[in-house]
């Protein structure tokens, strides 16, 4: 009996640290590692993966309709992560391709802790302090006066799986006041995490620091632009562990240079990957890390195991993935 073909696309971690994930797949599948530019043309990508029965996909590249239409054998596209904004879900559903993703609980602790780490680093100027010592500039420490988080008003955009954990850490660890905006959850959930429900505009104008914990959708894309940056408190800190497209980058750049935004600490940018020549990377009040939020040993193991379990379920047990991004696909037959 011939094996199926599983393509691992642009993931630098799947199977690298936990080789048993590859070993499990190899029992019933041939493995193809595919590395392509993030902005690869749809036809060029299709040429690389068109014979795949299954795909394990990183956050890049995009999988548009034009690519998916040429993958006639594709039955399962498993996202090695939570977000599926790089996959044309509507097209996949129409074509009968199941799109699975990692359940939020797998990355909950890792991403929430990372967000708090970025917030602390920006608030207390940790990168600047470290660099000063490396540059033999210890005496410059008098310029590196930060703010404490205790008692501060912290705004959280998205009080879901990860946002709620950040709220817990900030409330119980720093005695911060938590305000949150999330139109998709109940008042009971706000109460559960001791968060004050506010409008997005009130959150932005009243918070000492703001954390993004929401997905990228048509509603949230560039949700903070020129007017909302202008409404922020002087010296406010903005933390982003979600997607770079949540902010208008031109407006962000201006707010960082001319105020009122005090600092931007982000794990994501709009056109990943970037290098040190990117305009945001040149600003002293910006911290940028290379999409490391989910990079804990515990989280990476859970992410990889989820992809393996989904492949086993679909191809070995004629079942369905644990978390479908497009449940409507079950009405389709590939």
Tab-separated table of C-alpha atoms in Angstrom:
chain	number	residue	atom	x	y	z
A	1	UNK	CA	0.000	0.000	0.000
A	2	UNK	CA	1.506	3.316	-1.060
A	3	UNK	CA	2.021	6.065	1.476
A	4	UNK	CA	0.408	9.470	1.377
A	5	UNK	CA	2.534	12.615	0.979
A	6	UNK	CA	2.677	15.130	3.807
A	7	UNK	CA	4.396	18.450	3.100
A	8	UNK	CA	5.798	20.467	5.985
A	9	UNK	CA	5.740	24.038	4.703
A	10	UNK	CA	7.953	26.758	6.195
A	11	UNK	CA	7.901	25.370	9.721
A	12	UNK	CA	11.335	25.709	11.300
A	13	UNK	CA	10.349	23.814	14.451
A	14	UNK	CA	7.973	20.962	13.595
A	15	UNK	CA	9.840	17.696	14.140
A	16	UNK	CA	13.114	19.467	14.914
A	17	UNK	CA	13.025	19.278	18.700
A	18	UNK	CA	10.516	16.428	19.011
A	19	UNK	CA	11.633	13.912	16.416
A	20	UNK	CA	8.965	11.425	17.495
A	21	UNK	CA	6.450	13.582	15.626
A	22	UNK	CA	8.236	12.889	12.353
A	23	UNK	CA	8.636	9.191	13.244
A	24	UNK	CA	4.895	8.815	13.788
A	25	UNK	CA	4.076	10.395	10.433
A	26	UNK	CA	6.647	8.285	8.611
A	27	UNK	CA	4.727	5.141	9.519
A	28	UNK	CA	2.057	6.029	6.973
A	29	UNK	CA	3.385	9.035	5.037
A	30	UNK	CA	6.294	10.221	2.966
A	31	UNK	CA	7.557	13.549	4.311
A	32	UNK	CA	8.477	16.515	2.137
A	33	UNK	CA	10.024	19.633	3.654
A	34	UNK	CA	9.129	22.733	1.646
A	35	UNK	CA	10.783	26.095	2.271
A	36	UNK	CA	9.483	29.014	0.230
A	37	UNK	CA	9.529	32.829	0.440
A	38	UNK	CA	6.698	34.317	2.473
A	39	UNK	CA	5.442	36.186	-0.593
A	40	UNK	CA	5.715	33.305	-3.067
A	41	UNK	CA	3.437	33.440	-6.093
A	42	UNK	CA	0.313	31.256	-5.871
A	43	UNK	CA	1.246	29.165	-8.922
A	44	UNK	CA	4.830	28.699	-7.748
A	45	UNK	CA	3.607	27.477	-4.366
A	46	UNK	CA	1.143	25.116	-6.014
A	47	UNK	CA	3.954	23.599	-8.052
A	48	UNK	CA	5.764	22.733	-4.805
A	49	UNK	CA	2.830	21.172	-2.972
A	50	UNK	CA	0.342	20.039	-5.642
A	51	UNK	CA	0.869	16.333	-4.934
A	52	UNK	CA	0.357	16.659	-1.190
A	53	UNK	CA	-2.358	14.725	0.612
A	54	UNK	CA	-1.660	16.607	3.810
A	55	UNK	CA	0.126	19.856	4.672
A	56	UNK	CA	1.531	21.085	7.963
A	57	UNK	CA	1.723	24.847	7.506
A	58	UNK	CA	3.523	27.628	9.324
A	59	UNK	CA	2.313	31.221	9.545
A	60	UNK	CA	3.694	31.830	6.036
A	61	UNK	CA	3.162	31.645	3.112
A	62	UNK	CA	-0.425	32.420	2.199
A	63	UNK	CA	-2.545	29.601	0.765
A	64	UNK	CA	-4.952	31.403	-1.586
A	65	UNK	CA	-7.723	29.875	-3.653
A	66	UNK	CA	-5.529	29.758	-6.752
A	67	UNK	CA	-3.031	27.543	-4.952
A	68	UNK	CA	-5.584	25.289	-3.274
A	69	UNK	CA	-7.438	24.686	-6.544
A	70	UNK	CA	-4.296	23.083	-7.959
A	71	UNK	CA	-3.877	20.721	-5.006
A	72	UNK	CA	-6.366	18.085	-6.150
A	73	UNK	CA	-5.219	15.451	-3.623
A	74	UNK	CA	-5.147	17.721	-0.576
A	75	UNK	CA	-7.429	16.520	2.185
A	76	UNK	CA	-6.009	18.207	5.301
A	77	UNK	CA	-4.105	21.434	5.855
A	78	UNK	CA	-2.997	21.520	9.487
A	79	UNK	CA	-1.882	24.900	10.827
A	80	UNK	CA	1.111	24.578	13.128
A	81	UNK	CA	-0.376	27.340	15.257
A	82	UNK	CA	-3.631	29.009	16.272
A	83	UNK	CA	-4.296	31.599	13.559
A	84	UNK	CA	-5.527	30.610	10.100
A	85	UNK	CA	-5.468	34.040	8.462
A	86	UNK	CA	-2.927	32.851	5.866
A	87	UNK	CA	-5.374	30.263	4.517
A	88	UNK	CA	-8.357	31.025	2.275
A	89	UNK	CA	-10.872	29.254	4.497
A	90	UNK	CA	-13.812	29.822	2.161
A	91	UNK	CA	-11.960	28.279	-0.778
A	92	UNK	CA	-10.726	25.355	1.305
A	93	UNK	CA	-14.274	24.629	2.444
A	94	UNK	CA	-15.643	24.754	-1.089
A	95	UNK	CA	-12.874	22.421	-2.255
A	96	UNK	CA	-13.459	19.933	0.552
A	97	UNK	CA	-10.121	20.605	2.271
A	98	UNK	CA	-10.184	20.313	6.040
A	99	UNK	CA	-8.231	23.086	7.779
A	100	UNK	CA	-7.224	22.296	11.336
A	101	UNK	CA	-5.536	24.452	13.928
A	102	UNK	CA	-3.998	24.162	17.362
A	103	UNK	CA	-6.430	24.701	20.218
A	104	UNK	CA	-5.800	27.942	22.039
A	105	UNK	CA	-5.127	26.222	25.345
A	106	UNK	CA	-1.921	24.717	23.915
A	107	UNK	CA	-0.276	28.129	23.500
A	108	UNK	CA	-2.176	29.915	26.284
A	109	UNK	CA	0.531	30.016	28.917
A	110	UNK	CA	3.446	30.532	26.533
A	111	UNK	CA	1.959	33.497	24.676
A	112	UNK	CA	0.467	35.157	27.755
A	113	UNK	CA	3.767	34.936	29.643
A	114	UNK	CA	5.585	36.267	26.596
A	115	UNK	CA	3.202	39.211	26.315
A	116	UNK	CA	3.800	40.079	29.955
A	117	UNK	CA	7.541	39.725	29.363
A	118	UNK	CA	7.380	42.204	26.497
A	119	UNK	CA	5.327	44.572	28.627
A	120	UNK	CA	7.861	44.429	31.442
A	121	UNK	CA	10.799	44.816	29.068
A	122	UNK	CA	9.271	47.938	27.514
A	123	UNK	CA	8.120	49.405	30.829
A	124	UNK	CA	11.502	49.032	32.536
A	125	UNK	CA	13.722	49.509	29.449
A	126	UNK	CA	15.417	46.134	29.880
A	127	UNK	CA	16.841	45.873	26.335
A	128	UNK	CA	18.268	49.391	26.540
A	129	UNK	CA	19.899	48.636	29.877
A	130	UNK	CA	21.477	45.446	28.631
A	131	UNK	CA	22.768	47.152	25.500
A	132	UNK	CA	24.231	50.014	27.540
A	133	UNK	CA	26.445	47.602	29.474
A	134	UNK	CA	27.517	45.827	26.278
A	135	UNK	CA	28.436	49.229	24.852
A	136	UNK	CA	30.434	50.115	27.994
A	137	UNK	CA	27.941	52.869	28.832
A	138	UNK	CA	27.005	51.989	32.411
A	139	UNK	CA	26.820	55.679	33.309
A	140	UNK	CA	23.827	56.184	31.020
A	141	UNK	CA	21.578	54.322	33.456
A	142	UNK	CA	20.238	57.611	34.854
A	143	UNK	CA	18.318	58.026	31.601
A	144	UNK	CA	16.624	54.618	31.898
A	145	UNK	CA	13.814	55.294	34.313
A	146	UNK	CA	10.794	53.089	33.759
A	147	UNK	CA	7.318	52.647	35.180
A	148	UNK	CA	5.916	50.042	37.550
A	149	UNK	CA	2.922	47.917	36.564
A	150	UNK	CA	1.469	47.820	40.060
A	151	UNK	CA	-1.821	49.644	40.120
A	152	UNK	CA	-1.622	50.677	36.475
A	153	UNK	CA	-4.649	50.526	34.181
A	154	UNK	CA	-3.947	47.835	31.590
A	155	UNK	CA	-6.174	47.451	28.529
A	156	UNK	CA	-6.604	44.037	26.932
A	157	UNK	CA	-8.109	43.810	23.453
A	158	UNK	CA	-9.569	40.316	23.345
A	159	UNK	CA	-10.406	38.509	26.592
A	160	UNK	CA	-10.388	35.033	25.117
A	161	UNK	CA	-8.106	32.124	25.807
A	162	UNK	CA	-4.774	33.996	25.974
A	163	UNK	CA	-6.067	37.452	26.885
A	164	UNK	CA	-7.771	36.056	29.969
A	165	UNK	CA	-4.510	34.481	31.131
A	166	UNK	CA	-2.676	37.787	30.729
A	167	UNK	CA	-5.433	39.382	32.788
A	168	UNK	CA	-4.897	36.813	35.547
A	169	UNK	CA	-1.147	37.414	35.637
A	170	UNK	CA	-1.481	41.203	35.688
A	171	UNK	CA	-4.219	41.219	38.312
A	172	UNK	CA	-2.739	38.638	40.670
A	173	UNK	CA	0.923	39.416	40.060
A	174	UNK	CA	0.883	43.212	39.820
A	175	UNK	CA	-2.480	44.273	41.239
A	176	UNK	CA	-3.144	46.085	37.971
A	177	UNK	CA	-6.588	47.333	37.035
A	178	UNK	CA	-7.772	45.396	33.984
A	179	UNK	CA	-10.060	46.932	31.385
A	180	UNK	CA	-10.983	44.889	28.347
A	181	UNK	CA	-12.735	45.122	25.020
A	182	UNK	CA	-14.231	42.000	23.478
A	183	UNK	CA	-17.656	42.140	21.809
A	184	UNK	CA	-17.845	38.360	21.476
A	185	UNK	CA	-17.824	37.246	25.096
A	186	UNK	CA	-20.357	37.391	27.916
A	187	UNK	CA	-20.507	39.781	30.838
A	188	UNK	CA	-19.992	36.746	33.034
A	189	UNK	CA	-16.581	36.173	31.479
A	190	UNK	CA	-15.540	39.757	32.201
A	191	UNK	CA	-16.564	39.201	35.808
A	192	UNK	CA	-14.764	35.841	35.927
A	193	UNK	CA	-11.443	37.535	35.207
A	194	UNK	CA	-12.172	40.727	37.159
A	195	UNK	CA	-11.981	42.799	33.993
A	196	UNK	CA	-13.934	46.003	33.497
A	197	UNK	CA	-15.835	45.961	30.198
A	198	UNK	CA	-15.232	49.126	28.174
A	199	UNK	CA	-15.525	50.294	24.589
A	200	UNK	CA	-12.457	50.106	22.379
A	201	UNK	CA	-12.111	53.883	22.302
A	202	UNK	CA	-12.339	54.148	26.096
A	203	UNK	CA	-9.747	51.391	26.485
A	204	UNK	CA	-7.339	53.166	24.156
A	205	UNK	CA	-7.716	56.593	25.726
A	206	UNK	CA	-7.567	55.501	29.366
A	207	UNK	CA	-4.967	52.702	29.497
A	208	UNK	CA	-1.373	53.039	30.637
A	209	UNK	CA	-0.549	49.956	28.565
A	210	UNK	CA	-2.472	48.002	25.937
A	211	UNK	CA	-2.124	44.336	24.990
A	212	UNK	CA	-3.430	42.837	21.746
A	213	UNK	CA	-4.959	39.399	22.281
A	214	UNK	CA	-7.306	39.160	19.310
A	215	UNK	CA	-7.222	37.397	15.937
A	216	UNK	CA	-6.640	39.156	12.630
A	217	UNK	CA	-9.978	39.471	10.845
A	218	UNK	CA	-11.605	41.939	8.481
A	219	UNK	CA	-12.936	43.709	11.599
A	220	UNK	CA	-9.627	43.937	13.447
A	221	UNK	CA	-7.279	44.696	10.551
A	222	UNK	CA	-5.642	48.090	11.221
A	223	UNK	CA	-8.036	48.640	14.100
A	224	UNK	CA	-5.624	51.173	15.600
A	225	UNK	CA	-4.754	53.970	13.230
A	226	UNK	CA	-3.969	57.672	13.312
A	227	UNK	CA	-6.957	58.826	15.372
A	228	UNK	CA	-6.713	56.086	17.974
A	229	UNK	CA	-2.971	56.529	18.386
A	230	UNK	CA	-3.557	60.234	18.931
A	231	UNK	CA	-6.077	59.425	21.668
A	232	UNK	CA	-3.629	57.335	23.716
A	233	UNK	CA	-2.221	58.484	27.046
A	234	UNK	CA	1.207	60.090	26.834
A	235	UNK	CA	3.865	57.431	27.306
A	236	UNK	CA	1.508	54.482	26.831
A	237	UNK	CA	2.996	51.081	25.991
A	238	UNK	CA	1.508	48.897	23.242
A	239	UNK	CA	2.202	45.139	23.181
A	240	UNK	CA	1.441	42.947	20.170
A	241	UNK	CA	1.795	39.155	20.135
A	242	UNK	CA	-0.936	38.603	17.530
A	243	UNK	CA	-0.449	40.037	14.048
A	244	UNK	CA	1.344	43.102	12.706
A	245	UNK	CA	-1.654	44.022	10.565
A	246	UNK	CA	-3.686	44.976	13.643
A	247	UNK	CA	-2.087	48.430	13.487
A	248	UNK	CA	-1.621	50.986	10.749
A	249	UNK	CA	2.174	50.961	10.516
A	250	UNK	CA	2.487	54.516	9.185
A	251	UNK	CA	0.409	55.843	12.058
A	252	UNK	CA	2.312	53.651	14.518
A	253	UNK	CA	5.655	54.960	13.314
A	254	UNK	CA	4.502	58.552	13.635
A	255	UNK	CA	3.073	57.970	17.135
A	256	UNK	CA	6.367	56.448	18.268
A	257	UNK	CA	8.441	59.302	16.893
A	258	UNK	CA	6.200	62.193	17.809
A	259	UNK	CA	4.042	60.860	20.622
A	260	UNK	CA	1.965	60.057	22.442
A	261	UNK	CA	2.970	56.362	22.230
A	262	UNK	CA	5.870	55.718	24.592
A	263	UNK	CA	6.897	52.256	23.443
A	264	UNK	CA	5.891	49.421	21.151
A	265	UNK	CA	6.849	45.865	22.101
A	266	UNK	CA	5.945	43.380	19.407
A	267	UNK	CA	6.534	39.768	18.468
A	268	UNK	CA	4.971	40.229	15.041
A	269	UNK	CA	5.249	42.543	12.024
A	270	UNK	CA	3.151	42.947	8.934
A	271	UNK	CA	5.562	41.444	6.421
A	272	UNK	CA	7.528	38.780	8.260
A	273	UNK	CA	10.394	38.190	8.283
A	274	UNK	CA	12.180	41.545	8.525
A	275	UNK	CA	15.752	42.591	9.267
A	276	UNK	CA	17.485	45.432	11.058
A	277	UNK	CA	16.869	47.791	8.162
A	278	UNK	CA	13.134	47.890	8.863
A	279	UNK	CA	12.094	51.372	9.983
A	280	UNK	CA	10.556	50.147	13.241
A	281	UNK	CA	13.732	48.254	14.129
A	282	UNK	CA	15.668	51.527	13.999
A	283	UNK	CA	13.618	53.192	16.744
A	284	UNK	CA	14.931	53.143	20.325
A	285	UNK	CA	11.465	52.814	21.834
A	286	UNK	CA	10.610	49.658	19.909
A	287	UNK	CA	11.236	46.040	20.880
A	288	UNK	CA	10.814	43.495	18.090
A	289	UNK	CA	11.255	39.750	18.522
A	290	UNK	CA	10.985	37.139	15.717
A	291	UNK	CA	7.553	35.604	16.431
A	292	UNK	CA	8.629	33.678	19.527
A	293	UNK	CA	5.422	33.826	21.560
A	294	UNK	CA	4.659	30.134	21.227
A	295	UNK	CA	8.278	29.043	21.533
A	296	UNK	CA	8.298	27.258	24.863
A	297	UNK	CA	9.167	23.572	25.040
A	298	UNK	CA	5.717	22.810	26.390
A	299	UNK	CA	3.899	24.779	23.719
A	300	UNK	CA	5.961	23.500	20.798
A	301	UNK	CA	5.416	19.915	21.882
A	302	UNK	CA	1.683	20.493	22.106
A	303	UNK	CA	1.547	22.217	18.730
A	304	UNK	CA	3.467	19.439	17.010
A	305	UNK	CA	1.472	16.697	18.694
A	306	UNK	CA	-1.761	18.366	17.612
A	307	UNK	CA	-0.685	18.324	13.957
A	308	UNK	CA	0.358	14.680	14.224
A	309	UNK	CA	-2.888	13.687	15.928
A	310	UNK	CA	-4.902	15.450	13.224
A	311	UNK	CA	-2.993	13.667	10.451
A	312	UNK	CA	-3.473	10.304	12.166
A	313	UNK	CA	-7.170	10.971	12.698
A	314	UNK	CA	-7.847	11.923	9.084
A	315	UNK	CA	-5.583	9.505	7.216
A	316	UNK	CA	-5.417	6.517	9.546
A	317	UNK	CA	-8.749	6.534	11.317
A	318	UNK	CA	-10.989	8.197	8.730
A	319	UNK	CA	-11.886	10.743	11.393
A	320	UNK	CA	-11.757	14.504	11.733
A	321	UNK	CA	-9.223	16.867	13.336
A	322	UNK	CA	-9.534	17.980	16.930
A	323	UNK	CA	-10.135	21.637	16.019
A	324	UNK	CA	-11.541	22.464	12.592
A	325	UNK	CA	-11.277	26.033	11.366
A	326	UNK	CA	-13.895	25.232	8.727
A	327	UNK	CA	-16.450	22.801	10.194
A	328	UNK	CA	-18.670	23.407	7.178
A	329	UNK	CA	-16.238	21.299	5.157
A	330	UNK	CA	-17.700	18.166	6.687
A	331	UNK	CA	-20.654	18.574	4.327
A	332	UNK	CA	-18.256	18.358	1.394
A	333	UNK	CA	-16.717	15.226	-0.074
A	334	UNK	CA	-13.233	15.349	-1.560
